[in-house]
Amino acid sequence: MRLNQEEGLQRLDEVVKKYGVVNGKPFTFKDHEFQIEIIRDTRSRQAVRKCSQVGLSELMVQKTLALSSVMPHKRAIFTLPTRDFAMAFSKDRFDSAIENSDFYNSQVQKANNSSSQKKIGKFTLYIAGSFGSNSAISVPAEIVINDEVDFSNAVVLGKLSSRLRHAEMEDERGYRGMRSKFSTPTVDGYGIDIDFEKGHQAYYLVKCKHCHEWVLPSFFEDFIIPGYDDSTINLRRSDLSNPRFHFDDAWIKCNCCGGNLWSSLQDPFRRQWVAKHPDRWEHSYQVYPWDAPKYNPPNVIINQLGDYPLISDFYNFVIGVPHSDAENTFNTEQDYKDRVSDIEMWMYERTLITVSTVAGMDVGKICHFCVKVRVGKKSHVVYAEKIANTRDNPATPAIIARIDYFKCAKVCIDAGPDITLVNELITAREQVTAVVYVRQVKGILPYDLKGDGEVVNVDRTKMLKELLAKHNSGEIRYMRQQSVRDEIFDHLKTTKKIRDRTSDGEVVERFVKTSDADHWVHSLNYAQIAGMLIDTDGLSKVVGVLPGVGLVKVGSKANS
């Protein structure tokens, strides 16, 4: 314990083994040998994309306590998704680890030992949730550790990086302090998946006893189920009850020689971390269930499919990989884009309006304005425009002109950030309604219209789920003009649905974004809300129905 900081960080696994206690027994890496390299890694930026129940949370607790010994006079921040989770985790994991270890217990200052803050010797530890008004801790820190990144508040996690700006430790790339992130993934291109892809991407390879080649097993290519001849990517819960498929006899093959890998996977001396991009400065690790083979034999892995109604949850939690499908991601594939883009763009200057419409607009320095018309059961996006909105050149006159020109029966816009623009539009046209996104709305409808209809509270998740479903089913049709259409689809690509559990175990859904370029998503959603307000108010007659028309043609080439 008298090691200097640099040497102590390199031998952190020894500190953990010497003073760590779990469930009353000394901490051991036995049957979890993959953890050794992760805790020994001294790189200042580290991310672990993992399956669930492989001991990573317990490892990070022990690592944090070990850091208290080798980095005195430092502060660390350990976060979990919510405050309730953080406080429960603190009492269960941190308090248990401290109380069971004679050494750590002797170091804790009893007067400074709460669920949210602990003084361990001369080391201060803060434990917090990422959601809630008190989440962003306003203290400088040397270490920030984030558990369950994908289910946390991405904005708060981003702000926590600023807590490291004055850290004493600085690496060769100019990164200050230590930042560790680990999580089960959700969807591609979000959360821990971004950090993993950015790093050196280390995998725990195995040396096959049959062919002596180093290989990386894949659930989708190397799991063999006697009697099941299809790819495991097509495996579903219903298949578990099929007597022709012998799941209890499942095994993992070597993708080099075809031999059974199981005995090789169980031998820690035949396992080794290998980075796909060894020259990258930031380090990242992928942990699969077979990296802890004692607890995850092939039949157990596959049979867990029955515990997850959604296949995406199985891939995320059991296999440890991100998964995007029509249930959680907007379809933006090129062939689908071409298939649903059959509308000729309604050019503003040359269009003769023959039906009433609805519109939606995302407000900002650039306002994203779109117009929709219903044709049978489908909703056609017939016009889309980006309108500049500055102090010297406010967008109000241009937007009012478009509302009037397109005879919009209802226009929904977001309530901010430009309050002046919103108020001017609401005052100028009675059909304009400001939308406030909320987490939940009482009643069966996904909205709650306030007062005289100038403001509506909308359940954000419910409306985006409906937009996702309508888009992926082909119910929404888009214009053929590629420049506008492609930008709309690029924005749709950034918005994804993830599932989480509350502290009570309730499954909740929410939408996240992988970049700030999501304005057309909300423009479309506001237009959808406008249509819903019209329908539920009994005014569906104002939405045009054009019988027998498969393609809307407007402008100088339209039929007179």
XYZ file of C-alpha atoms in Angstrom:
560
model
C 0.000 0.000 0.000
C 3.055 2.251 0.009
C 3.392 2.036 -3.753
C 3.702 5.258 -5.682
C 0.744 6.143 -7.897
C 2.180 4.967 -11.229
C 3.332 1.605 -9.906
C 0.167 1.191 -7.896
C -2.022 1.631 -10.965
C -0.037 -1.038 -12.809
C -0.498 -3.499 -9.926
C -4.098 -2.692 -9.097
C -5.119 -6.329 -9.503
C -2.761 -7.256 -6.651
C -4.312 -4.614 -4.401
C -7.784 -5.905 -5.214
C -6.823 -9.506 -4.444
C -5.135 -8.518 -1.194
C -7.870 -6.334 0.299
C -11.033 -7.069 -1.681
C -13.803 -9.134 -0.103
C -17.010 -10.304 -1.841
C -19.792 -12.110 0.030
C -17.459 -12.682 2.952
C -14.758 -14.306 0.822
C -11.485 -12.847 -0.497
C -11.872 -11.431 -4.004
C -10.565 -13.752 -6.705
C -10.255 -13.621 -10.480
C -10.829 -17.375 -10.726
C -13.392 -18.160 -13.431
C -13.296 -14.451 -14.386
C -9.712 -14.275 -15.607
C -10.723 -11.956 -18.433
C -11.053 -9.191 -15.815
C -7.328 -9.121 -15.011
C -6.266 -7.317 -18.186
C -9.096 -4.804 -17.827
C -8.125 -3.815 -14.285
C -4.410 -3.770 -15.117
C -4.969 -1.441 -18.051
C -3.627 1.985 -17.057
C -4.885 3.846 -20.121
C -6.698 6.994 -19.033
C -9.692 6.383 -21.310
C -11.301 2.962 -21.126
C -14.654 1.536 -22.226
C -16.147 -1.949 -21.796
C -19.075 -3.147 -23.913
C -20.397 -6.189 -22.098
C -23.127 -8.714 -21.555
C -24.872 -8.764 -18.186
C -23.911 -10.809 -15.124
C -20.175 -11.220 -15.759
C -18.973 -9.414 -12.638
C -17.975 -6.080 -14.203
C -19.903 -3.930 -11.709
C -18.310 -5.764 -8.776
C -14.910 -5.429 -10.427
C -15.338 -1.653 -10.798
C -16.361 -1.377 -7.143
C -13.178 -3.189 -6.129
C -11.125 -1.104 -8.560
C -12.539 2.110 -7.092
C -11.689 1.017 -3.543
C -8.195 -0.005 -4.649
C -7.714 3.417 -6.251
C -8.450 4.985 -2.872
C -5.238 3.375 -1.654
C -2.918 4.234 -4.522
C -4.318 7.709 -5.274
C -4.694 9.531 -1.920
C -5.915 13.138 -1.838
C -7.976 12.503 -4.986
C -11.684 12.590 -5.736
C -13.654 10.038 -7.744
C -17.199 10.180 -9.147
C -19.056 6.894 -9.702
C -22.372 7.173 -11.559
C -25.335 4.929 -12.279
C -28.448 5.720 -14.334
C -30.709 7.139 -11.603
C -30.302 8.414 -8.071
C -32.426 5.560 -6.692
C -30.207 3.017 -8.438
C -27.093 4.814 -7.247
C -28.180 4.858 -3.593
C -29.265 1.199 -3.659
C -26.020 0.221 -5.396
C -23.970 2.181 -2.868
C -25.582 0.408 0.078
C -25.470 -3.039 -1.503
C -22.111 -3.053 -3.306
C -19.873 -0.367 -1.835
C -20.996 -0.671 1.789
C -20.818 -4.452 1.629
C -17.334 -4.403 0.082
C -16.109 -1.932 2.703
C -17.683 -3.624 5.720
C -16.359 -7.064 4.746
C -12.794 -5.849 4.293
C -10.881 -5.149 7.479
C -8.536 -2.835 5.621
C -11.139 -0.653 3.822
C -13.365 -0.627 6.898
C -10.503 0.776 8.954
C -9.948 3.511 6.364
C -13.508 4.803 6.161
C -14.275 7.939 8.134
C -17.583 7.124 9.790
C -18.623 10.770 9.950
C -18.294 11.001 6.157
C -19.839 7.726 5.055
C -23.214 8.211 3.396
C -24.728 6.570 0.342
C -23.743 9.532 -1.819
C -20.309 10.390 -0.373
C -17.579 8.357 1.262
C -14.249 9.377 2.726
C -11.820 6.445 2.475
C -8.556 7.482 4.055
C -7.606 10.649 2.188
C -9.663 9.670 -0.866
C -13.166 11.065 -1.508
C -15.769 9.095 -3.433
C -19.023 10.543 -4.774
C -21.803 8.181 -5.932
C -24.611 9.694 -7.992
C -27.356 9.091 -10.509
C -27.312 10.679 -13.935
C -30.987 11.663 -13.895
C -32.358 14.223 -11.481
C -31.639 17.788 -10.452
C -28.676 16.840 -8.250
C -26.999 14.528 -10.740
C -24.213 16.768 -12.060
C -21.722 16.955 -9.223
C -19.981 20.316 -9.151
C -16.654 19.155 -7.785
C -13.322 18.654 -9.541
C -12.293 15.011 -9.817
C -9.357 12.865 -10.855
C -11.477 9.801 -11.691
C -14.921 9.420 -13.299
C -16.460 5.944 -13.612
C -19.808 5.466 -15.384
C -21.814 2.251 -14.937
C -24.648 1.389 -17.396
C -23.833 4.217 -19.784
C -26.627 3.425 -22.257
C -29.328 3.846 -19.630
C -27.886 7.061 -18.213
C -28.472 10.701 -19.069
C -26.065 11.337 -21.946
C -26.060 15.100 -21.304
C -24.999 14.670 -17.676
C -22.330 12.128 -18.611
C -20.974 14.639 -21.090
C -20.861 17.356 -18.465
C -18.953 15.087 -16.100
C -15.989 15.276 -18.468
C -15.542 18.870 -17.351
C -14.915 17.617 -13.803
C -11.551 16.283 -15.038
C -10.234 19.516 -16.539
C -8.086 20.345 -13.530
C -6.951 16.792 -12.759
C -3.239 16.560 -11.985
C -2.737 13.383 -14.012
C -2.236 14.038 -17.738
C -1.368 11.410 -20.351
C 0.634 11.691 -23.561
C -2.413 12.758 -25.569
C -3.344 15.535 -23.192
C -6.241 13.691 -21.542
C -6.562 14.679 -17.894
C -7.642 12.297 -15.158
C -9.121 8.817 -15.646
C -12.433 8.045 -17.353
C -13.897 4.525 -17.357
C -17.224 3.594 -18.956
C -18.913 0.215 -19.018
C -22.383 -0.914 -19.984
C -24.564 -3.453 -21.682
C -25.229 -1.955 -25.131
C -28.588 -1.047 -26.650
C -28.580 0.138 -30.267
C -25.837 0.672 -32.807
C -24.095 4.026 -32.721
C -25.226 5.027 -29.241
C -23.700 5.114 -25.775
C -21.116 2.456 -25.009
C -21.121 1.316 -28.646
C -19.650 4.683 -29.673
C -16.916 4.435 -27.039
C -16.149 0.829 -27.974
C -15.859 1.601 -31.677
C -13.625 4.580 -30.926
C -11.175 2.457 -28.890
C -8.698 -0.269 -29.778
C -11.474 -2.926 -29.679
C -9.953 -5.797 -27.706
C -11.546 -9.266 -27.842
C -10.800 -12.242 -25.568
C -9.582 -14.789 -28.112
C -9.127 -18.510 -27.543
C -6.454 -20.880 -28.884
C -8.200 -23.967 -30.224
C -6.822 -27.265 -28.841
C -7.530 -28.990 -32.134
C -5.942 -26.690 -34.720
C -3.954 -24.422 -32.358
C -5.261 -21.281 -34.074
C -6.378 -18.182 -32.182
C -10.070 -17.659 -32.933
C -12.939 -15.402 -31.880
C -16.245 -17.296 -31.420
C -19.420 -15.691 -32.754
C -22.945 -16.391 -31.537
C -24.283 -15.837 -35.043
C -21.824 -18.113 -36.846
C -20.337 -20.641 -34.424
C -23.169 -21.820 -32.133
C -24.312 -25.271 -33.208
C -27.749 -26.574 -32.198
C -28.361 -30.221 -33.199
C -31.484 -30.403 -35.359
C -31.488 -26.668 -36.099
C -30.059 -25.955 -39.549
C -30.844 -22.245 -39.881
C -28.620 -19.363 -38.762
C -28.921 -18.415 -35.084
C -29.692 -14.865 -36.226
C -33.173 -16.217 -37.076
C -33.612 -18.000 -33.728
C -36.688 -16.876 -31.753
C -38.369 -17.673 -28.424
C -40.955 -19.897 -30.092
C -38.187 -22.177 -31.346
C -37.316 -23.210 -27.784
C -40.433 -25.394 -27.608
C -39.671 -27.204 -30.853
C -38.765 -30.827 -29.954
C -36.679 -31.179 -33.133
C -34.108 -28.691 -31.822
C -31.803 -30.063 -29.105
C -30.791 -26.894 -27.290
C -29.355 -28.729 -24.288
C -26.752 -30.263 -26.603
C -25.688 -26.948 -28.137
C -21.958 -26.374 -28.576
C -19.532 -23.795 -29.962
C -17.396 -24.696 -32.950
C -13.962 -23.418 -33.930
C -14.432 -21.227 -36.995
C -11.069 -22.440 -38.266
C -11.209 -26.251 -37.995
C -14.817 -26.894 -36.920
C -13.818 -28.661 -33.682
C -15.596 -28.212 -30.343
C -14.148 -25.141 -28.594
C -15.630 -25.694 -25.163
C -12.634 -27.217 -23.384
C -10.400 -24.547 -24.916
C -12.689 -21.754 -23.726
C -12.542 -23.116 -20.175
C -8.732 -23.024 -20.064
C -7.579 -19.516 -19.015
C -4.069 -20.281 -20.303
C -5.540 -20.533 -23.797
C -7.260 -17.159 -23.601
C -5.756 -13.818 -24.533
C -6.938 -10.274 -25.169
C -6.165 -9.152 -28.730
C -6.899 -5.644 -30.028
C -8.337 -5.141 -33.480
C -6.779 -1.667 -33.648
C -3.721 -1.812 -31.350
C -2.465 1.635 -32.394
C -5.527 3.485 -31.107
C -4.900 5.447 -27.939
C -8.235 4.886 -26.204
C -8.816 1.329 -25.011
C -12.054 -0.614 -25.334
C -13.050 -4.187 -24.532
C -15.854 -6.517 -25.641
C -17.016 -9.051 -23.047
C -19.141 -11.994 -24.234
C -20.871 -14.540 -21.952
C -18.440 -17.325 -23.004
C -15.597 -15.206 -21.615
C -16.820 -16.477 -18.221
C -17.556 -20.030 -19.454
C -18.166 -21.640 -16.064
C -21.352 -19.619 -15.668
C -22.382 -19.464 -19.318
C -22.312 -22.797 -21.169
C -23.892 -22.725 -24.666
C -27.222 -24.273 -23.667
C -27.675 -21.777 -20.818
C -26.924 -18.868 -23.147
C -29.488 -19.969 -25.729
C -32.195 -20.934 -23.237
C -32.150 -17.379 -21.859
C -33.863 -16.396 -25.093
C -37.068 -17.459 -23.364
C -36.626 -14.746 -20.752
C -36.728 -11.876 -23.266
C -39.890 -11.030 -25.257
C -37.808 -8.758 -27.508
C -34.912 -10.264 -29.433
C -33.019 -6.971 -29.055
C -32.997 -7.396 -25.270
C -31.552 -10.892 -25.652
C -28.751 -9.632 -27.884
C -28.044 -6.676 -25.573
C -28.102 -8.359 -22.172
C -27.218 -11.993 -22.880
C -24.819 -11.730 -25.836
C -23.567 -8.211 -25.109
C -23.905 -6.665 -28.562
C -25.960 -3.711 -29.852
C -28.982 -4.529 -31.977
C -31.082 -2.323 -34.237
C -34.282 -3.480 -35.934
C -37.673 -2.178 -37.017
C -38.834 -2.193 -33.395
C -36.267 0.336 -32.216
C -34.764 2.033 -35.288
C -36.120 3.960 -38.271
C -35.534 2.058 -41.510
C -33.148 4.185 -43.559
C -31.770 1.543 -45.934
C -31.403 2.771 -49.511
C -33.859 0.275 -51.029
C -36.497 1.188 -48.443
C -35.829 4.895 -48.942
C -36.413 4.527 -52.682
C -39.546 2.437 -52.147
C -41.350 5.005 -49.951
C -40.204 8.066 -51.882
C -42.888 8.426 -54.558
C -44.059 12.009 -54.080
C -43.090 14.808 -56.432
C -41.906 17.755 -54.333
C -44.526 20.468 -54.026
C -42.630 23.569 -55.078
C -43.826 26.543 -53.035
C -43.775 29.141 -55.783
C -45.663 27.042 -58.359
C -48.153 24.979 -56.389
C -51.909 25.296 -56.610
C -53.312 23.945 -53.367
C -56.428 21.821 -53.780
C -56.609 20.179 -50.335
C -56.082 21.296 -46.759
C -52.973 20.165 -44.952
C -51.239 19.933 -41.577
C -47.709 21.072 -40.800
C -44.998 20.608 -38.210
C -41.950 22.684 -37.437
C -38.871 22.265 -35.285
C -37.883 25.724 -34.025
C -34.287 26.983 -33.942
C -31.836 29.228 -35.745
C -32.850 27.095 -38.699
C -36.531 26.128 -38.571
C -37.385 22.778 -40.170
C -40.875 23.112 -41.661
C -42.779 20.229 -43.285
C -46.280 19.861 -44.729
C -48.286 16.632 -44.823
C -51.482 15.586 -46.543
C -53.390 12.375 -46.080
C -54.052 10.264 -49.155
C -56.234 7.320 -48.201
C -54.555 5.589 -45.243
C -51.152 7.012 -46.046
C -49.607 10.273 -44.963
C -47.655 12.105 -47.667
C -44.875 14.545 -46.845
C -45.434 16.937 -49.742
C -43.275 19.884 -48.762
C -40.204 20.459 -46.612
C -38.087 23.553 -46.165
C -35.393 24.929 -43.875
C -36.151 28.537 -42.939
C -33.473 30.777 -41.435
C -34.444 32.477 -38.185
C -32.164 35.228 -36.872
C -32.573 38.376 -34.834
C -32.021 40.547 -37.907
C -34.153 38.342 -40.131
C -36.829 36.570 -38.054
C -38.657 33.676 -39.671
C -42.156 34.790 -38.618
C -43.288 36.383 -41.930
C -42.013 33.477 -44.054
C -43.663 30.866 -41.848
C -46.996 32.693 -41.773
C -46.871 32.959 -45.558
C -46.395 29.198 -45.879
C -49.156 28.431 -43.391
C -51.544 30.571 -45.423
C -50.381 29.346 -48.802
C -50.700 25.678 -47.919
C -54.019 26.281 -46.129
C -52.753 24.449 -43.064
C -55.672 23.417 -40.876
C -53.343 22.777 -37.935
C -49.683 23.586 -37.337
C -47.717 22.190 -34.378
C -44.356 23.632 -33.394
C -42.107 23.073 -30.406
C -42.493 25.535 -27.555
C -38.851 26.640 -27.710
C -36.112 27.613 -27.794
C -37.207 30.836 -29.546
C -40.139 31.901 -27.379
C -40.554 35.151 -29.318
C -41.094 33.315 -32.601
C -43.498 30.853 -30.972
C -45.590 33.624 -29.386
C -45.714 35.604 -32.633
C -46.946 32.604 -34.605
C -49.571 31.639 -32.013
C -50.836 35.221 -31.938
C -50.861 35.544 -35.716
C -52.676 32.289 -36.555
C -55.166 30.474 -34.353
C -54.349 27.092 -35.925
C -50.793 27.197 -34.497
C -50.244 25.138 -31.338
C -47.030 24.918 -29.302
C -45.965 21.407 -28.275
C -44.386 20.641 -24.901
C -42.855 17.176 -24.657
C -43.567 15.462 -21.330
C -42.802 11.990 -19.981
C -46.392 10.991 -19.409
C -49.918 12.243 -20.039
C -52.959 11.113 -18.081
C -55.748 9.433 -19.991
C -55.875 7.304 -23.117
C -54.773 10.004 -25.533
C -51.044 10.771 -25.869
C -51.672 14.497 -25.458
C -53.345 16.992 -23.156
C -54.586 20.164 -24.816
C -54.281 23.159 -22.512
C -56.671 26.090 -22.201
C -57.666 27.605 -25.528
C -55.528 25.205 -27.545
C -52.410 27.344 -27.813
C -50.316 24.736 -25.951
C -50.473 20.938 -25.901
C -48.561 18.565 -23.611
C -47.512 15.479 -25.543
C -46.147 12.129 -24.358
C -42.853 12.224 -26.256
C -42.201 8.483 -26.217
C -45.700 7.464 -27.314
C -45.756 9.872 -30.251
C -42.261 8.948 -31.438
C -43.208 5.247 -31.173
C -46.179 5.921 -33.432
C -43.984 7.850 -35.882
C -41.493 4.956 -35.880
C -44.240 2.413 -36.559
C -45.834 4.490 -39.341
C -42.482 5.110 -40.986
C -41.328 1.486 -40.901
C -44.681 0.197 -42.149
C -44.503 2.434 -45.220
C -47.508 4.470 -44.117
C -45.506 7.685 -44.467
C -44.473 8.552 -48.014
C -41.694 10.981 -48.864
C -40.769 13.257 -51.724
C -38.491 12.177 -54.536
C -36.275 15.260 -54.394
C -33.136 13.585 -53.129
C -31.376 16.471 -51.390
C -34.257 17.078 -48.979
C -35.277 13.434 -48.686
C -31.745 12.250 -47.938
C -31.330 14.826 -45.176
C -34.645 13.759 -43.626
C -33.497 10.121 -43.635
C -30.105 11.098 -42.212
C -31.930 12.707 -39.282
C -34.187 9.671 -38.845
C -31.056 7.548 -38.632
C -29.987 9.349 -35.434
C -33.123 8.578 -33.405
C -33.476 5.197 -31.665
C -35.659 3.616 -29.004
C -34.149 1.880 -25.992
C -35.692 -0.027 -23.091
C -34.754 0.349 -19.449
C -35.953 -0.778 -16.050
C -36.895 1.494 -13.180
C -35.772 0.825 -9.608
C -39.126 -0.980 -9.191
C -38.320 -3.326 -12.073
C -40.812 -1.716 -14.465
C -39.756 -1.754 -18.127
C -39.825 1.725 -19.639
C -39.027 2.929 -23.131
C -37.454 6.176 -24.254
C -35.970 7.636 -27.399
C -32.357 8.725 -27.608
C -30.348 10.400 -30.332
C -26.896 9.593 -31.614
C -26.257 13.159 -32.794
C -27.851 16.600 -32.635
C -28.990 16.356 -36.260
C -32.518 15.157 -35.484
C -34.579 18.244 -36.420
C -36.557 16.615 -39.234
C -37.591 13.818 -36.854
C -39.362 16.303 -34.619
C -40.726 18.295 -37.544
C -42.381 15.088 -38.781
C -43.558 14.274 -35.274
C -45.116 17.718 -34.812
C -46.925 17.303 -38.142
C -48.167 13.921 -36.894
C -49.426 15.582 -33.705
C -51.199 18.228 -35.795
C -52.985 15.513 -37.742
C -53.986 13.753 -34.545
C -55.398 16.966 -33.063
C -57.458 17.463 -36.211
C -58.772 13.890 -36.144
C -59.678 13.787 -32.467
C -61.401 17.164 -32.755
C -63.694 15.696 -35.377
C -62.231 17.762 -38.179
C -60.936 14.971 -40.396
C -62.805 16.535 -43.328
C -60.059 19.113 -43.719
C -57.476 16.441 -44.517
C -57.554 15.731 -48.238
C -58.465 12.332 -49.592
C -57.593 11.927 -53.239
C -59.259 8.720 -54.533
C -57.439 6.800 -57.223
C -54.273 8.890 -57.008
C -51.091 6.866 -56.559
C -48.671 9.721 -57.189
C -49.184 13.379 -56.328
C -47.914 15.547 -59.195
C -47.788 19.310 -58.810
C -46.126 22.306 -60.405
C -46.033 23.227 -64.088
C -46.110 19.566 -65.191
C -49.157 18.648 -63.141
C -52.429 17.798 -64.880
C -54.736 20.785 -65.014
